[in-house]
Amino acid sequence: MDANRALLALIHSFGTRKDDSSVHEIIQLLIEIGSANPHRPCETIETRNGLVVLKHSQKKEMTERRSPLTAVARLAEESALRLMIDSYSHTLSCLKTSRRRDPYLRTQPESYFLVIEEKEDEDVFVGLENALVASLLCLRESAFESPEESAHASCALLLYKRFKSFTEAVNDSNATRRISQRGLEWLEHAVRRCNHLLPEPRPIASSNVLE
């Protein structure tokens, strides 16, 4: 969890360093070497006088928790968002392969690996879902009126596509986790509208983008 806190702290200092290429290198190192999971939430971080401070609460239920992925989605930093998703996807894939090839675990039944992998996939699902919801809320609040809003739309589209491909890749049978193709088309239309290429996107039949 310390690596997750470091990643979240880095994201919260992103506003003053987003043009620094070393930030992306640190993100990648924290995930691929430091074992940070950008999908998993930790205590919210705030900045005070330029310093990053963890917000603690003696009452656990009062402590706000946010994942690094959701934090960067709210900042509409598409390159960092893409890097987080891709780096963790690669790291998790390598971890699963390594675990199954571990000579000390070869005697374990298939169910042993499936239970662990289902929990890991659940973390990814929840992380992508929360980040997507946060991105869509930012997009809704922005009303498609500036370059910043276009950035939120691009992040939402990225998350939407990755969420869709992830649920298909893990053969998720839960219907509530399947992405509406019509919702995806609407969001693509919204992104183009932000770039002033198309008129206002038509509403989709369902009020929810997740079906």
GROMACS .gro file of C-alpha atoms in nm:
model
  211
    1MET     CA    1   0.000   0.000   0.000
    2ASP     CA    2   0.298   0.236   0.051
    3ALA     CA    3   0.362   0.225  -0.325
    4ASN     CA    4  -0.004   0.313  -0.384
    5ARG     CA    5   0.022   0.611  -0.152
    6ALA     CA    6   0.336   0.725  -0.329
    7LEU     CA    7   0.157   0.694  -0.664
    8LEU     CA    8  -0.144   0.888  -0.538
    9ALA     CA    9   0.085   1.156  -0.393
   10LEU     CA   10   0.259   1.185  -0.730
   11ILE     CA   11  -0.074   1.230  -0.907
   12HIS     CA   12  -0.182   1.499  -0.663
   13SER     CA   13   0.137   1.692  -0.737
   14PHE     CA   14   0.078   1.645  -1.111
   15GLY     CA   15  -0.060   1.994  -1.163
   16THR     CA   16   0.282   2.156  -1.120
   17ARG     CA   17   0.485   1.880  -1.288
   18LYS     CA   18   0.267   1.739  -1.566
   19ASP     CA   19   0.514   1.844  -1.835
   20ASP     CA   20   0.799   1.669  -1.655
   21SER     CA   21   0.879   1.345  -1.842
   22SER     CA   22   1.026   1.198  -1.523
   23VAL     CA   23   0.675   1.186  -1.375
   24HIS     CA   24   0.571   0.922  -1.628
   25GLU     CA   25   0.890   0.727  -1.558
   26ILE     CA   26   0.814   0.730  -1.185
   27ILE     CA   27   0.457   0.616  -1.248
   28GLN     CA   28   0.584   0.322  -1.451
   29LEU     CA   29   0.848   0.232  -1.191
   30LEU     CA   30   0.601   0.243  -0.902
   31ILE     CA   31   0.367   0.006  -1.085
   32GLU     CA   32   0.610  -0.234  -1.253
   33ILE     CA   33   0.878  -0.246  -0.982
   34GLY     CA   34   0.714  -0.100  -0.671
   35SER     CA   35   0.402  -0.319  -0.706
   36ALA     CA   36   0.163  -0.025  -0.692
   37ASN     CA   37  -0.192  -0.110  -0.800
   38PRO     CA   38  -0.349   0.205  -0.953
   39HIS     CA   39  -0.695   0.045  -0.934
   40ARG     CA   40  -0.687   0.001  -0.556
   41PRO     CA   41  -0.798   0.295  -0.340
   42CYS     CA   42  -0.609   0.439  -0.047
   43GLU     CA   43  -0.655   0.740   0.182
   44THR     CA   44  -0.725   1.066   0.003
   45ILE     CA   45  -0.431   1.303  -0.027
   46GLU     CA   46  -0.444   1.681  -0.022
   47THR     CA   47  -0.180   1.947  -0.074
   48ARG     CA   48  -0.086   2.215   0.178
   49ASN     CA   49   0.159   2.486   0.084
   50GLY     CA   50   0.289   2.273  -0.199
   51LEU     CA   51   0.340   1.966   0.023
   52VAL     CA   52   0.143   1.644  -0.017
   53VAL     CA   53  -0.030   1.532   0.304
   54LEU     CA   54  -0.222   1.213   0.376
   55LYS     CA   55  -0.566   1.276   0.527
   56HIS     CA   56  -0.620   1.043   0.823
   57SER     CA   57  -0.930   0.991   1.031
   58GLN     CA   58  -0.970   0.801   1.358
   59LYS     CA   59  -1.308   0.683   1.228
   60LYS     CA   60  -1.239   0.459   0.933
   61GLU     CA   61  -1.580   0.521   0.776
   62MET     CA   62  -1.506   0.896   0.760
   63THR     CA   63  -1.182   0.856   0.567
   64GLU     CA   64  -1.232   0.924   0.197
   65ARG     CA   65  -1.059   0.673  -0.027
   66ARG     CA   66  -0.966   0.719  -0.392
   67SER     CA   67  -0.757   0.516  -0.633
   68PRO     CA   68  -0.467   0.671  -0.827
   69LEU     CA   69  -0.656   0.580  -1.146
   70THR     CA   70  -0.963   0.778  -1.039
   71ALA     CA   71  -0.745   1.069  -0.928
   72VAL     CA   72  -0.569   1.097  -1.265
   73ALA     CA   73  -0.901   1.054  -1.449
   74ARG     CA   74  -1.044   1.352  -1.260
   75LEU     CA   75  -0.740   1.556  -1.366
   76ALA     CA   76  -0.807   1.453  -1.729
   77GLU     CA   77  -0.443   1.357  -1.786
   78GLU     CA   78  -0.494   1.107  -2.068
   79SER     CA   79  -0.127   1.010  -2.120
   80ALA     CA   80  -0.078   0.929  -1.750
   81LEU     CA   81  -0.410   0.746  -1.742
   82ARG     CA   82  -0.315   0.532  -2.041
   83LEU     CA   83   0.029   0.463  -1.892
   84MET     CA   84  -0.122   0.348  -1.562
   85ILE     CA   85  -0.368   0.111  -1.728
   86ASP     CA   86  -0.113  -0.036  -1.970
   87SER     CA   87   0.165  -0.071  -1.712
   88TYR     CA   88  -0.056  -0.248  -1.462
   89SER     CA   89  -0.211  -0.470  -1.727
   90HIS     CA   90   0.137  -0.583  -1.832
   91THR     CA   91   0.251  -0.628  -1.472
   92LEU     CA   92  -0.057  -0.830  -1.378
   93SER     CA   93  -0.024  -1.052  -1.683
   94CYS     CA   94   0.339  -1.127  -1.595
   95LEU     CA   95   0.244  -1.193  -1.233
   96LYS     CA   96  -0.024  -1.445  -1.332
   97THR     CA   97   0.214  -1.626  -1.566
   98SER     CA   98   0.494  -1.632  -1.308
   99ARG     CA   99   0.261  -1.762  -1.039
  100ARG     CA  100   0.141  -2.051  -1.253
  101ARG     CA  101   0.500  -2.143  -1.342
  102ASP     CA  102   0.625  -2.127  -0.985
  103PRO     CA  103   0.765  -2.475  -0.902
  104TYR     CA  104   0.640  -2.443  -0.543
  105LEU     CA  105   0.284  -2.391  -0.663
  106ARG     CA  106   0.265  -2.652  -0.937
  107THR     CA  107   0.087  -2.897  -0.710
  108GLN     CA  108  -0.192  -2.651  -0.640
  109PRO     CA  109  -0.526  -2.722  -0.808
  110GLU     CA  110  -0.658  -2.494  -1.082
  111SER     CA  111  -0.914  -2.355  -0.839
  112TYR     CA  112  -0.629  -2.210  -0.630
  113PHE     CA  113  -0.513  -1.990  -0.918
  114LEU     CA  114  -0.865  -1.900  -1.028
  115VAL     CA  115  -0.960  -1.766  -0.685
  116ILE     CA  116  -0.653  -1.539  -0.675
  117GLU     CA  117  -0.698  -1.423  -1.035
  118GLU     CA  118  -1.067  -1.351  -0.986
  119LYS     CA  119  -0.980  -1.122  -0.694
  120GLU     CA  120  -0.714  -0.947  -0.904
  121ASP     CA  121  -0.957  -0.906  -1.193
  122GLU     CA  122  -1.220  -0.771  -0.955
  123ASP     CA  123  -0.977  -0.500  -0.841
  124VAL     CA  124  -0.924  -0.400  -1.205
  125PHE     CA  125  -1.296  -0.404  -1.280
  126VAL     CA  126  -1.385  -0.186  -0.982
  127GLY     CA  127  -1.095   0.049  -1.050
  128LEU     CA  128  -1.187   0.101  -1.415
  129GLU     CA  129  -1.555   0.139  -1.329
  130ASN     CA  130  -1.491   0.402  -1.059
  131ALA     CA  131  -1.252   0.595  -1.280
  132LEU     CA  132  -1.501   0.584  -1.568
  133VAL     CA  133  -1.783   0.713  -1.348
  134ALA     CA  134  -1.561   0.994  -1.215
  135SER     CA  135  -1.455   1.087  -1.568
  136LEU     CA  136  -1.813   1.090  -1.694
  137LEU     CA  137  -1.923   1.307  -1.401
  138CYS     CA  138  -1.644   1.555  -1.479
  139LEU     CA  139  -1.753   1.549  -1.842
  140ARG     CA  140  -2.115   1.613  -1.746
  141GLU     CA  141  -2.020   1.903  -1.519
  142SER     CA  142  -1.803   2.056  -1.790
  143ALA     CA  143  -2.091   2.083  -2.041
  144PHE     CA  144  -1.852   2.032  -2.336
  145GLU     CA  145  -1.738   2.394  -2.339
  146SER     CA  146  -1.357   2.411  -2.342
  147PRO     CA  147  -1.034   2.222  -2.422
  148GLU     CA  148  -1.040   2.095  -2.062
  149GLU     CA  149  -1.377   1.936  -2.127
  150SER     CA  150  -1.244   1.777  -2.443
  151ALA     CA  151  -0.969   1.621  -2.230
  152HIS     CA  152  -1.230   1.477  -1.993
  153ALA     CA  153  -1.418   1.334  -2.290
  154SER     CA  154  -1.103   1.171  -2.427
  155CYS     CA  155  -1.026   1.016  -2.087
  156ALA     CA  156  -1.382   0.889  -2.054
  157LEU     CA  157  -1.363   0.732  -2.399
  158LEU     CA  158  -1.030   0.567  -2.316
  159LEU     CA  159  -1.170   0.423  -1.993
  160TYR     CA  160  -1.489   0.313  -2.166
  161LYS     CA  161  -1.298   0.119  -2.431
  162ARG     CA  162  -1.057  -0.037  -2.181
  163PHE     CA  163  -1.345  -0.134  -1.954
  164LYS     CA  164  -1.522  -0.298  -2.247
  165SER     CA  165  -1.213  -0.486  -2.366
  166PHE     CA  166  -1.128  -0.597  -2.011
  167THR     CA  167  -1.470  -0.748  -1.941
  168GLU     CA  168  -1.456  -0.928  -2.276
  169ALA     CA  169  -1.101  -1.055  -2.214
  170VAL     CA  170  -1.185  -1.212  -1.878
  171ASN     CA  171  -1.508  -1.362  -2.019
  172ASP     CA  172  -1.714  -1.192  -1.751
  173SER     CA  173  -2.059  -1.351  -1.745
  174ASN     CA  174  -2.206  -1.080  -1.521
  175ALA     CA  175  -2.447  -0.890  -1.747
  176THR     CA  176  -2.427  -0.576  -1.529
  177ARG     CA  177  -2.061  -0.543  -1.625
  178ARG     CA  178  -2.107  -0.549  -2.000
  179ILE     CA  179  -2.060  -0.223  -2.186
  180SER     CA  180  -2.332  -0.096  -2.413
  181GLN     CA  181  -2.206  -0.060  -2.770
  182ARG     CA  182  -2.459   0.219  -2.821
  183GLY     CA  183  -2.320   0.396  -2.516
  184LEU     CA  184  -1.971   0.367  -2.660
  185GLU     CA  185  -2.088   0.519  -2.989
  186TRP     CA  186  -2.253   0.805  -2.800
  187LEU     CA  187  -1.934   0.880  -2.609
  188GLU     CA  188  -1.727   0.875  -2.929
  189HIS     CA  189  -1.979   1.120  -3.074
  190ALA     CA  190  -1.939   1.339  -2.764
  191VAL     CA  191  -1.562   1.349  -2.806
  192ARG     CA  192  -1.596   1.458  -3.168
  193ARG     CA  193  -1.843   1.725  -3.061
  194CYS     CA  194  -1.584   1.859  -2.816
  195ASN     CA  195  -1.360   1.901  -3.118
  196HIS     CA  196  -1.642   2.088  -3.293
  197LEU     CA  197  -1.677   1.823  -3.564
  198LEU     CA  198  -2.036   1.721  -3.496
  199PRO     CA  199  -2.352   1.867  -3.345
  200GLU     CA  200  -2.471   1.777  -2.995
  201PRO     CA  201  -2.479   1.399  -2.937
  202ARG     CA  202  -2.823   1.241  -2.933
  203PRO     CA  203  -2.930   1.085  -2.600
  204ILE     CA  204  -2.920   0.707  -2.575
  205ALA     CA  205  -3.219   0.500  -2.475
  206SER     CA  206  -3.089   0.414  -2.129
  207SER     CA  207  -2.975   0.678  -1.880
  208ASN     CA  208  -2.689   0.450  -1.780
  209VAL     CA  209  -2.382   0.391  -1.994
  210LEU     CA  210  -2.326   0.057  -1.821
  211GLU     CA  211  -2.580  -0.207  -1.906
   0.00000   0.00000   0.00000
